[in-house]
Structures are given as structure tokens and as C-alpha cells.
Amino acid sequence: WVPEESILENDTLVYSDIFDPVNANNFATNLTTVNARADLAITKDDNPDPVIAGELLNYTIIVTNNGPSDARNVIVTDTLPNIALNDPLVTFLSSTLPCHQDPIDQAKLTCRLGYLKAGERISFEILVQVNSDVVARGYTNLINSVTVSSDTVDPSLANNSDTEDTGIEEEADIYITKTDIPDPVVAGTQMRYRVTFGNRGPSVARNVKVTDTLPAK
């Protein structure tokens, strides 16, 4: 490891057993400027794809330092799928490396990887829960973008970002139960039916209708 814009000094001395009447030219110094360059690359994969609205979605992020120098203060910025500021389509749950949500924009995650040696590769995961109403709101896919940066100069920025497109499907377990009061009932008197229905998810159920067929005469 060498600091950014450091100087390497190389000193050379020549001497002999024979008397040298001029010693001033027996010493030479060479100063070389050393610049650090680290080609960082990032990729991102999703699982599952497509995902069911309301269920979990896992992102795997891989950061590689292609060198030739070590990279200092490596930071990954992940922008979760969102509609607008503080209106995300997913909820951040956890990450296998420390990632922190922006206090203003909760869809923005900052993951500090620190020092990454030349040739080193780091993989970590981000777990989110897809909102149950995303399809009901008109969305059929989730777009997630991620970038990597460093204090060390990167000679190739084309591989510093990646985007993952995840399809969304719906699945809603709706149920209904019915009870009668009283039972048995006396002919000529009134009785009631109590109908209970709901949605066990994971997605929002749309255009729900209940059809009741009364006893025939």
C-alpha cells in the first residue's frame, strides 16, 4: 500500500578503492511520483424473480477490486425501488454487512466496505419485503440500482454501477366462513347468518366480492 500521490526516493552511491578527487558527482537521487488507481466493479442479483407482492426479496451484491492498487474508503450506495421520496415499494429488513438508511430518503442505503485490497472480492446480501399493494398500485416490476465508489481514483467507471429488474406477481389467500343463529330455528321465526371473510395474503386482494345464495323455497 502507498499513499495517494506519494513520492518514492531512490538514492544511488558509487565509490572505488582509487582516490576520487571529485566526490560531488558520486551520488544520485531519483524521485518518482506514485499514483494509486483501483478499478472497482459491482454486480447485483435478485432472488426470487419474479417475486410475489408481500413476500421477501433478497439481493446479492458483489464488489471486486480489479486493481492494480488497493482501494480506500469503499462505499456501496443502494437505491431501493421507490416511487418518490419516502414512498418505497419495498421495506428494508436487514443486510449481512452494515448498511444504513438515509434519514431523509429511506430508499437510499449506504454500505461502508472500508479498505479493499487489489484482487479482493466482497459479497453481501440485502433483504427487503415487497409491499403487498405494489401491483394494485399499478407496478409490474421493481427497479433497484447500486453503485460503488472509493477515495482512490478509478480508471474505469463503466462497471461501477448495476441495475436489477425484478418482476412482480400477486397471490392472495382469501377465505370465508358462515354461521347461523339460532340453530335449530323454529319455522316462521327469524334467523341470521353471520359471514366472515378476509385475506391471509401475501398480496392485496383486489375487486373482492361475496355472493350468497339463500335457501330455496
Short mmCIF file of C-alpha atoms in Angstrom, two decimals:
data_model
loop_
_atom_site.label_atom_id
_atom_site.label_comp_id
_atom_site.label_asym_id
_atom_site.label_seq_id
_atom_site.Cartn_x
_atom_site.Cartn_y
_atom_site.Cartn_z
CA TRP A 1 0.00 0.00 0.00
CA VAL A 2 1.18 3.51 -0.85
CA PRO A 3 -0.50 6.82 -0.03
CA GLU A 4 -2.22 8.79 -2.79
CA GLU A 5 0.22 10.93 -4.80
CA SER A 6 3.21 9.68 -2.80
CA ILE A 7 6.88 10.15 -3.72
CA LEU A 8 9.39 7.30 -3.94
CA GLU A 9 13.01 8.37 -3.41
CA ASN A 10 15.81 6.20 -4.78
CA ASP A 11 19.42 7.04 -3.84
CA THR A 12 22.50 5.66 -5.59
CA LEU A 13 26.12 5.96 -4.45
CA VAL A 14 29.23 4.98 -6.38
CA TYR A 15 32.70 4.63 -4.90
CA SER A 16 36.05 2.98 -5.55
CA ASP A 17 39.27 1.99 -3.79
CA ILE A 18 41.03 4.50 -6.01
CA PHE A 19 41.15 8.07 -4.86
CA ASP A 20 38.37 10.20 -6.40
CA PRO A 21 39.24 13.88 -6.49
CA VAL A 22 35.57 14.90 -7.14
CA ASN A 23 33.03 13.40 -4.74
CA ALA A 24 30.16 15.74 -5.64
CA ASN A 25 29.08 13.60 -8.59
CA ASN A 26 29.27 10.24 -6.79
CA PHE A 27 25.70 10.43 -5.53
CA ALA A 28 22.44 10.46 -7.49
CA THR A 29 18.80 10.73 -6.37
CA ASN A 30 15.66 9.86 -8.32
CA LEU A 31 12.17 10.95 -7.22
CA THR A 32 9.18 9.04 -8.62
CA THR A 33 5.55 10.13 -8.17
CA VAL A 34 3.28 7.19 -7.35
CA ASN A 35 -0.44 7.42 -8.10
CA ALA A 36 -2.96 4.88 -6.80
CA ARG A 37 -5.55 3.52 -9.24
CA ALA A 38 -8.23 0.94 -8.36
CA ASP A 39 -10.76 -0.38 -10.88
CA LEU A 40 -13.82 -1.23 -8.79
CA ALA A 41 -16.65 -3.32 -10.25
CA ILE A 42 -20.10 -4.16 -8.85
CA THR A 43 -22.84 -6.63 -9.76
CA LYS A 44 -26.26 -7.33 -8.29
CA ASP A 45 -28.63 -10.32 -8.46
CA ASP A 46 -32.18 -10.87 -7.17
CA ASN A 47 -33.89 -13.93 -5.69
CA PRO A 48 -36.63 -14.83 -6.40
CA ASP A 49 -37.54 -13.35 -9.77
CA PRO A 50 -40.44 -12.90 -10.18
CA VAL A 51 -41.36 -12.16 -6.57
CA ILE A 52 -44.82 -12.33 -5.00
CA ALA A 53 -46.11 -8.97 -3.74
CA GLY A 54 -45.97 -9.04 0.06
CA GLU A 55 -43.14 -11.60 0.27
CA LEU A 56 -39.36 -11.38 0.81
CA LEU A 57 -36.83 -10.41 -1.86
CA ASN A 58 -33.09 -10.97 -1.45
CA TYR A 59 -30.41 -9.01 -3.31
CA THR A 60 -26.84 -10.31 -3.58
CA ILE A 61 -24.19 -7.63 -4.22
CA ILE A 62 -20.62 -8.46 -5.28
CA VAL A 63 -17.85 -5.83 -5.24
CA THR A 64 -14.49 -6.60 -6.85
CA ASN A 65 -11.28 -4.55 -6.86
CA ASN A 66 -9.58 -5.26 -10.18
CA GLY A 67 -6.57 -3.21 -9.09
CA PRO A 68 -3.83 -2.53 -9.69
CA SER A 69 -3.86 -0.55 -6.40
CA ASP A 70 -5.73 -1.04 -3.16
CA ALA A 71 -8.95 0.96 -2.75
CA ARG A 72 -9.58 3.14 0.28
CA ASN A 73 -12.94 4.03 1.85
CA VAL A 74 -15.05 1.88 -0.48
CA ILE A 75 -18.76 2.77 -0.27
CA VAL A 76 -21.73 0.99 -1.85
CA THR A 77 -24.90 3.04 -2.37
CA ASP A 78 -28.06 1.05 -3.00
CA THR A 79 -31.27 2.74 -4.12
CA LEU A 80 -34.24 0.54 -3.27
CA PRO A 81 -37.28 0.51 -5.58
CA ASN A 82 -39.36 3.59 -4.83
CA ILE A 83 -41.98 5.90 -6.30
CA ALA A 84 -40.90 9.16 -4.73
CA LEU A 85 -39.16 10.44 -1.63
CA ASN A 86 -40.14 8.25 1.33
CA ASP A 87 -42.58 6.28 -0.80
CA PRO A 88 -40.68 2.98 -1.31
CA LEU A 89 -42.12 -0.10 -2.97
CA VAL A 90 -40.21 -2.36 -0.55
CA THR A 91 -39.28 -2.29 3.14
CA PHE A 92 -35.63 -2.72 4.14
CA LEU A 93 -35.24 -5.52 6.71
CA SER A 94 -31.56 -6.43 7.07
CA SER A 95 -28.13 -6.76 5.44
CA THR A 96 -25.18 -9.09 6.03
CA LEU A 97 -22.84 -6.07 6.07
CA PRO A 98 -23.66 -2.82 7.90
CA CYS A 99 -25.95 -0.77 5.67
CA HIS A 100 -27.71 2.36 6.91
CA GLN A 101 -30.84 4.05 5.62
CA ASP A 102 -30.66 7.72 4.76
CA PRO A 103 -32.69 9.66 7.39
CA ILE A 104 -34.24 11.81 4.65
CA ASP A 105 -34.60 9.30 1.81
CA GLN A 106 -35.34 5.86 3.29
CA ALA A 107 -34.95 4.18 -0.11
CA LYS A 108 -31.23 5.03 -0.09
CA LEU A 109 -28.88 2.60 1.67
CA THR A 110 -25.20 3.35 2.37
CA CYS A 111 -22.91 0.37 2.97
CA ARG A 112 -19.32 1.15 4.00
CA LEU A 113 -16.91 -1.59 2.98
CA GLY A 114 -13.76 0.24 4.07
CA TYR A 115 -10.41 -0.94 2.67
CA LEU A 116 -10.41 -3.30 -0.32
CA LYS A 117 -7.12 -4.81 -1.46
CA ALA A 118 -6.26 -5.24 -5.13
CA GLY A 119 -7.81 -8.51 -6.33
CA GLU A 120 -10.13 -8.73 -3.31
CA ARG A 121 -13.82 -9.56 -3.70
CA ILE A 122 -16.63 -8.97 -1.20
CA SER A 123 -20.15 -10.39 -1.38
CA PHE A 124 -23.07 -9.39 0.85
CA GLU A 125 -26.87 -9.53 0.85
CA ILE A 126 -29.72 -7.09 1.37
CA LEU A 127 -33.12 -8.43 2.44
CA VAL A 128 -36.34 -6.48 1.75
CA GLN A 129 -40.05 -7.16 1.92
CA VAL A 130 -42.07 -6.22 -1.12
CA ASN A 131 -45.11 -4.13 -0.24
CA SER A 132 -48.32 -6.14 -0.63
CA ASP A 133 -50.05 -3.43 -2.70
CA VAL A 134 -47.40 -2.77 -5.39
CA VAL A 135 -49.34 -4.47 -8.20
CA ALA A 136 -52.59 -2.92 -7.01
CA ARG A 137 -50.86 0.46 -7.38
CA GLY A 138 -50.02 -0.32 -10.99
CA TYR A 139 -46.44 -1.64 -10.79
CA THR A 140 -45.38 -4.86 -12.52
CA ASN A 141 -41.63 -4.73 -11.80
CA LEU A 142 -39.11 -3.43 -9.27
CA ILE A 143 -36.04 -1.47 -10.36
CA ASN A 144 -33.06 -1.50 -7.99
CA SER A 145 -29.81 0.35 -8.73
CA VAL A 146 -26.48 0.11 -6.93
CA THR A 147 -23.16 1.97 -7.26
CA VAL A 148 -19.68 1.65 -5.74
CA SER A 149 -17.19 4.45 -5.11
CA SER A 150 -13.85 4.97 -3.38
CA ASP A 151 -11.40 7.68 -2.35
CA THR A 152 -8.93 6.01 -4.72
CA VAL A 153 -9.10 7.12 -8.34
CA ASP A 154 -11.00 4.63 -10.51
CA PRO A 155 -9.70 4.49 -14.11
CA SER A 156 -12.88 2.80 -15.42
CA LEU A 157 -16.28 3.95 -14.19
CA ALA A 158 -18.35 1.88 -16.63
CA ASN A 159 -18.52 -1.08 -14.20
CA ASN A 160 -19.21 0.96 -11.05
CA SER A 161 -22.98 0.54 -11.20
CA ASP A 162 -25.57 -2.13 -11.87
CA THR A 163 -29.36 -2.31 -12.11
CA GLU A 164 -31.63 -5.25 -11.29
CA ASP A 165 -35.16 -5.56 -12.68
CA THR A 166 -37.45 -7.91 -10.75
CA GLY A 167 -40.89 -8.95 -11.96
CA ILE A 168 -43.84 -8.94 -9.54
CA GLU A 169 -46.76 -11.35 -9.29
CA GLU A 170 -49.80 -11.45 -6.99
CA GLU A 171 -51.08 -14.16 -4.69
CA ALA A 172 -53.89 -13.67 -2.17
CA ASP A 173 -55.41 -16.40 0.02
CA ILE A 174 -58.94 -15.13 0.61
CA TYR A 175 -61.28 -17.07 2.91
CA ILE A 176 -64.88 -17.02 4.09
CA THR A 177 -66.85 -18.62 6.96
CA LYS A 178 -70.57 -18.63 7.72
CA THR A 179 -72.59 -19.41 10.85
CA ASP A 180 -76.34 -19.46 11.51
CA ILE A 181 -78.16 -18.07 14.57
CA PRO A 182 -80.17 -19.79 16.01
CA ASP A 183 -79.71 -23.40 15.05
CA PRO A 184 -82.13 -25.10 15.13
CA VAL A 185 -84.64 -22.44 14.13
CA VAL A 186 -88.41 -22.52 14.61
CA ALA A 187 -90.37 -22.31 11.35
CA GLY A 188 -91.99 -18.90 10.96
CA THR A 189 -89.35 -17.09 13.07
CA GLN A 190 -86.34 -15.10 12.08
CA MET A 191 -82.75 -16.31 11.80
CA ARG A 192 -79.45 -14.64 10.97
CA TYR A 193 -76.35 -15.64 9.03
CA ARG A 194 -73.01 -14.27 10.16
CA VAL A 195 -70.49 -14.07 7.27
CA THR A 196 -66.79 -13.53 7.98
CA PHE A 197 -64.22 -13.13 5.21
CA GLY A 198 -60.62 -11.93 4.96
CA ASN A 199 -57.29 -12.13 3.16
CA ARG A 200 -54.34 -14.11 4.51
CA GLY A 201 -52.06 -12.56 1.86
CA PRO A 202 -49.36 -12.21 0.98
CA SER A 203 -50.67 -9.78 -1.65
CA VAL A 204 -53.55 -7.33 -1.58
CA ALA A 205 -56.76 -8.88 -2.92
CA ARG A 206 -58.48 -6.69 -5.48
CA ASN A 207 -62.14 -6.47 -6.52
CA VAL A 208 -63.30 -8.82 -3.76
CA LYS A 209 -66.98 -9.86 -3.99
CA VAL A 210 -69.16 -12.04 -1.76
CA THR A 211 -72.04 -13.98 -3.34
CA ASP A 212 -74.67 -15.50 -1.03
CA THR A 213 -77.29 -18.00 -2.20
CA LEU A 214 -80.25 -18.10 0.18
CA PRO A 215 -82.08 -21.38 0.81
CA ALA A 216 -84.61 -22.14 -1.94
CA LYS A 217 -88.32 -22.31 -1.06
#
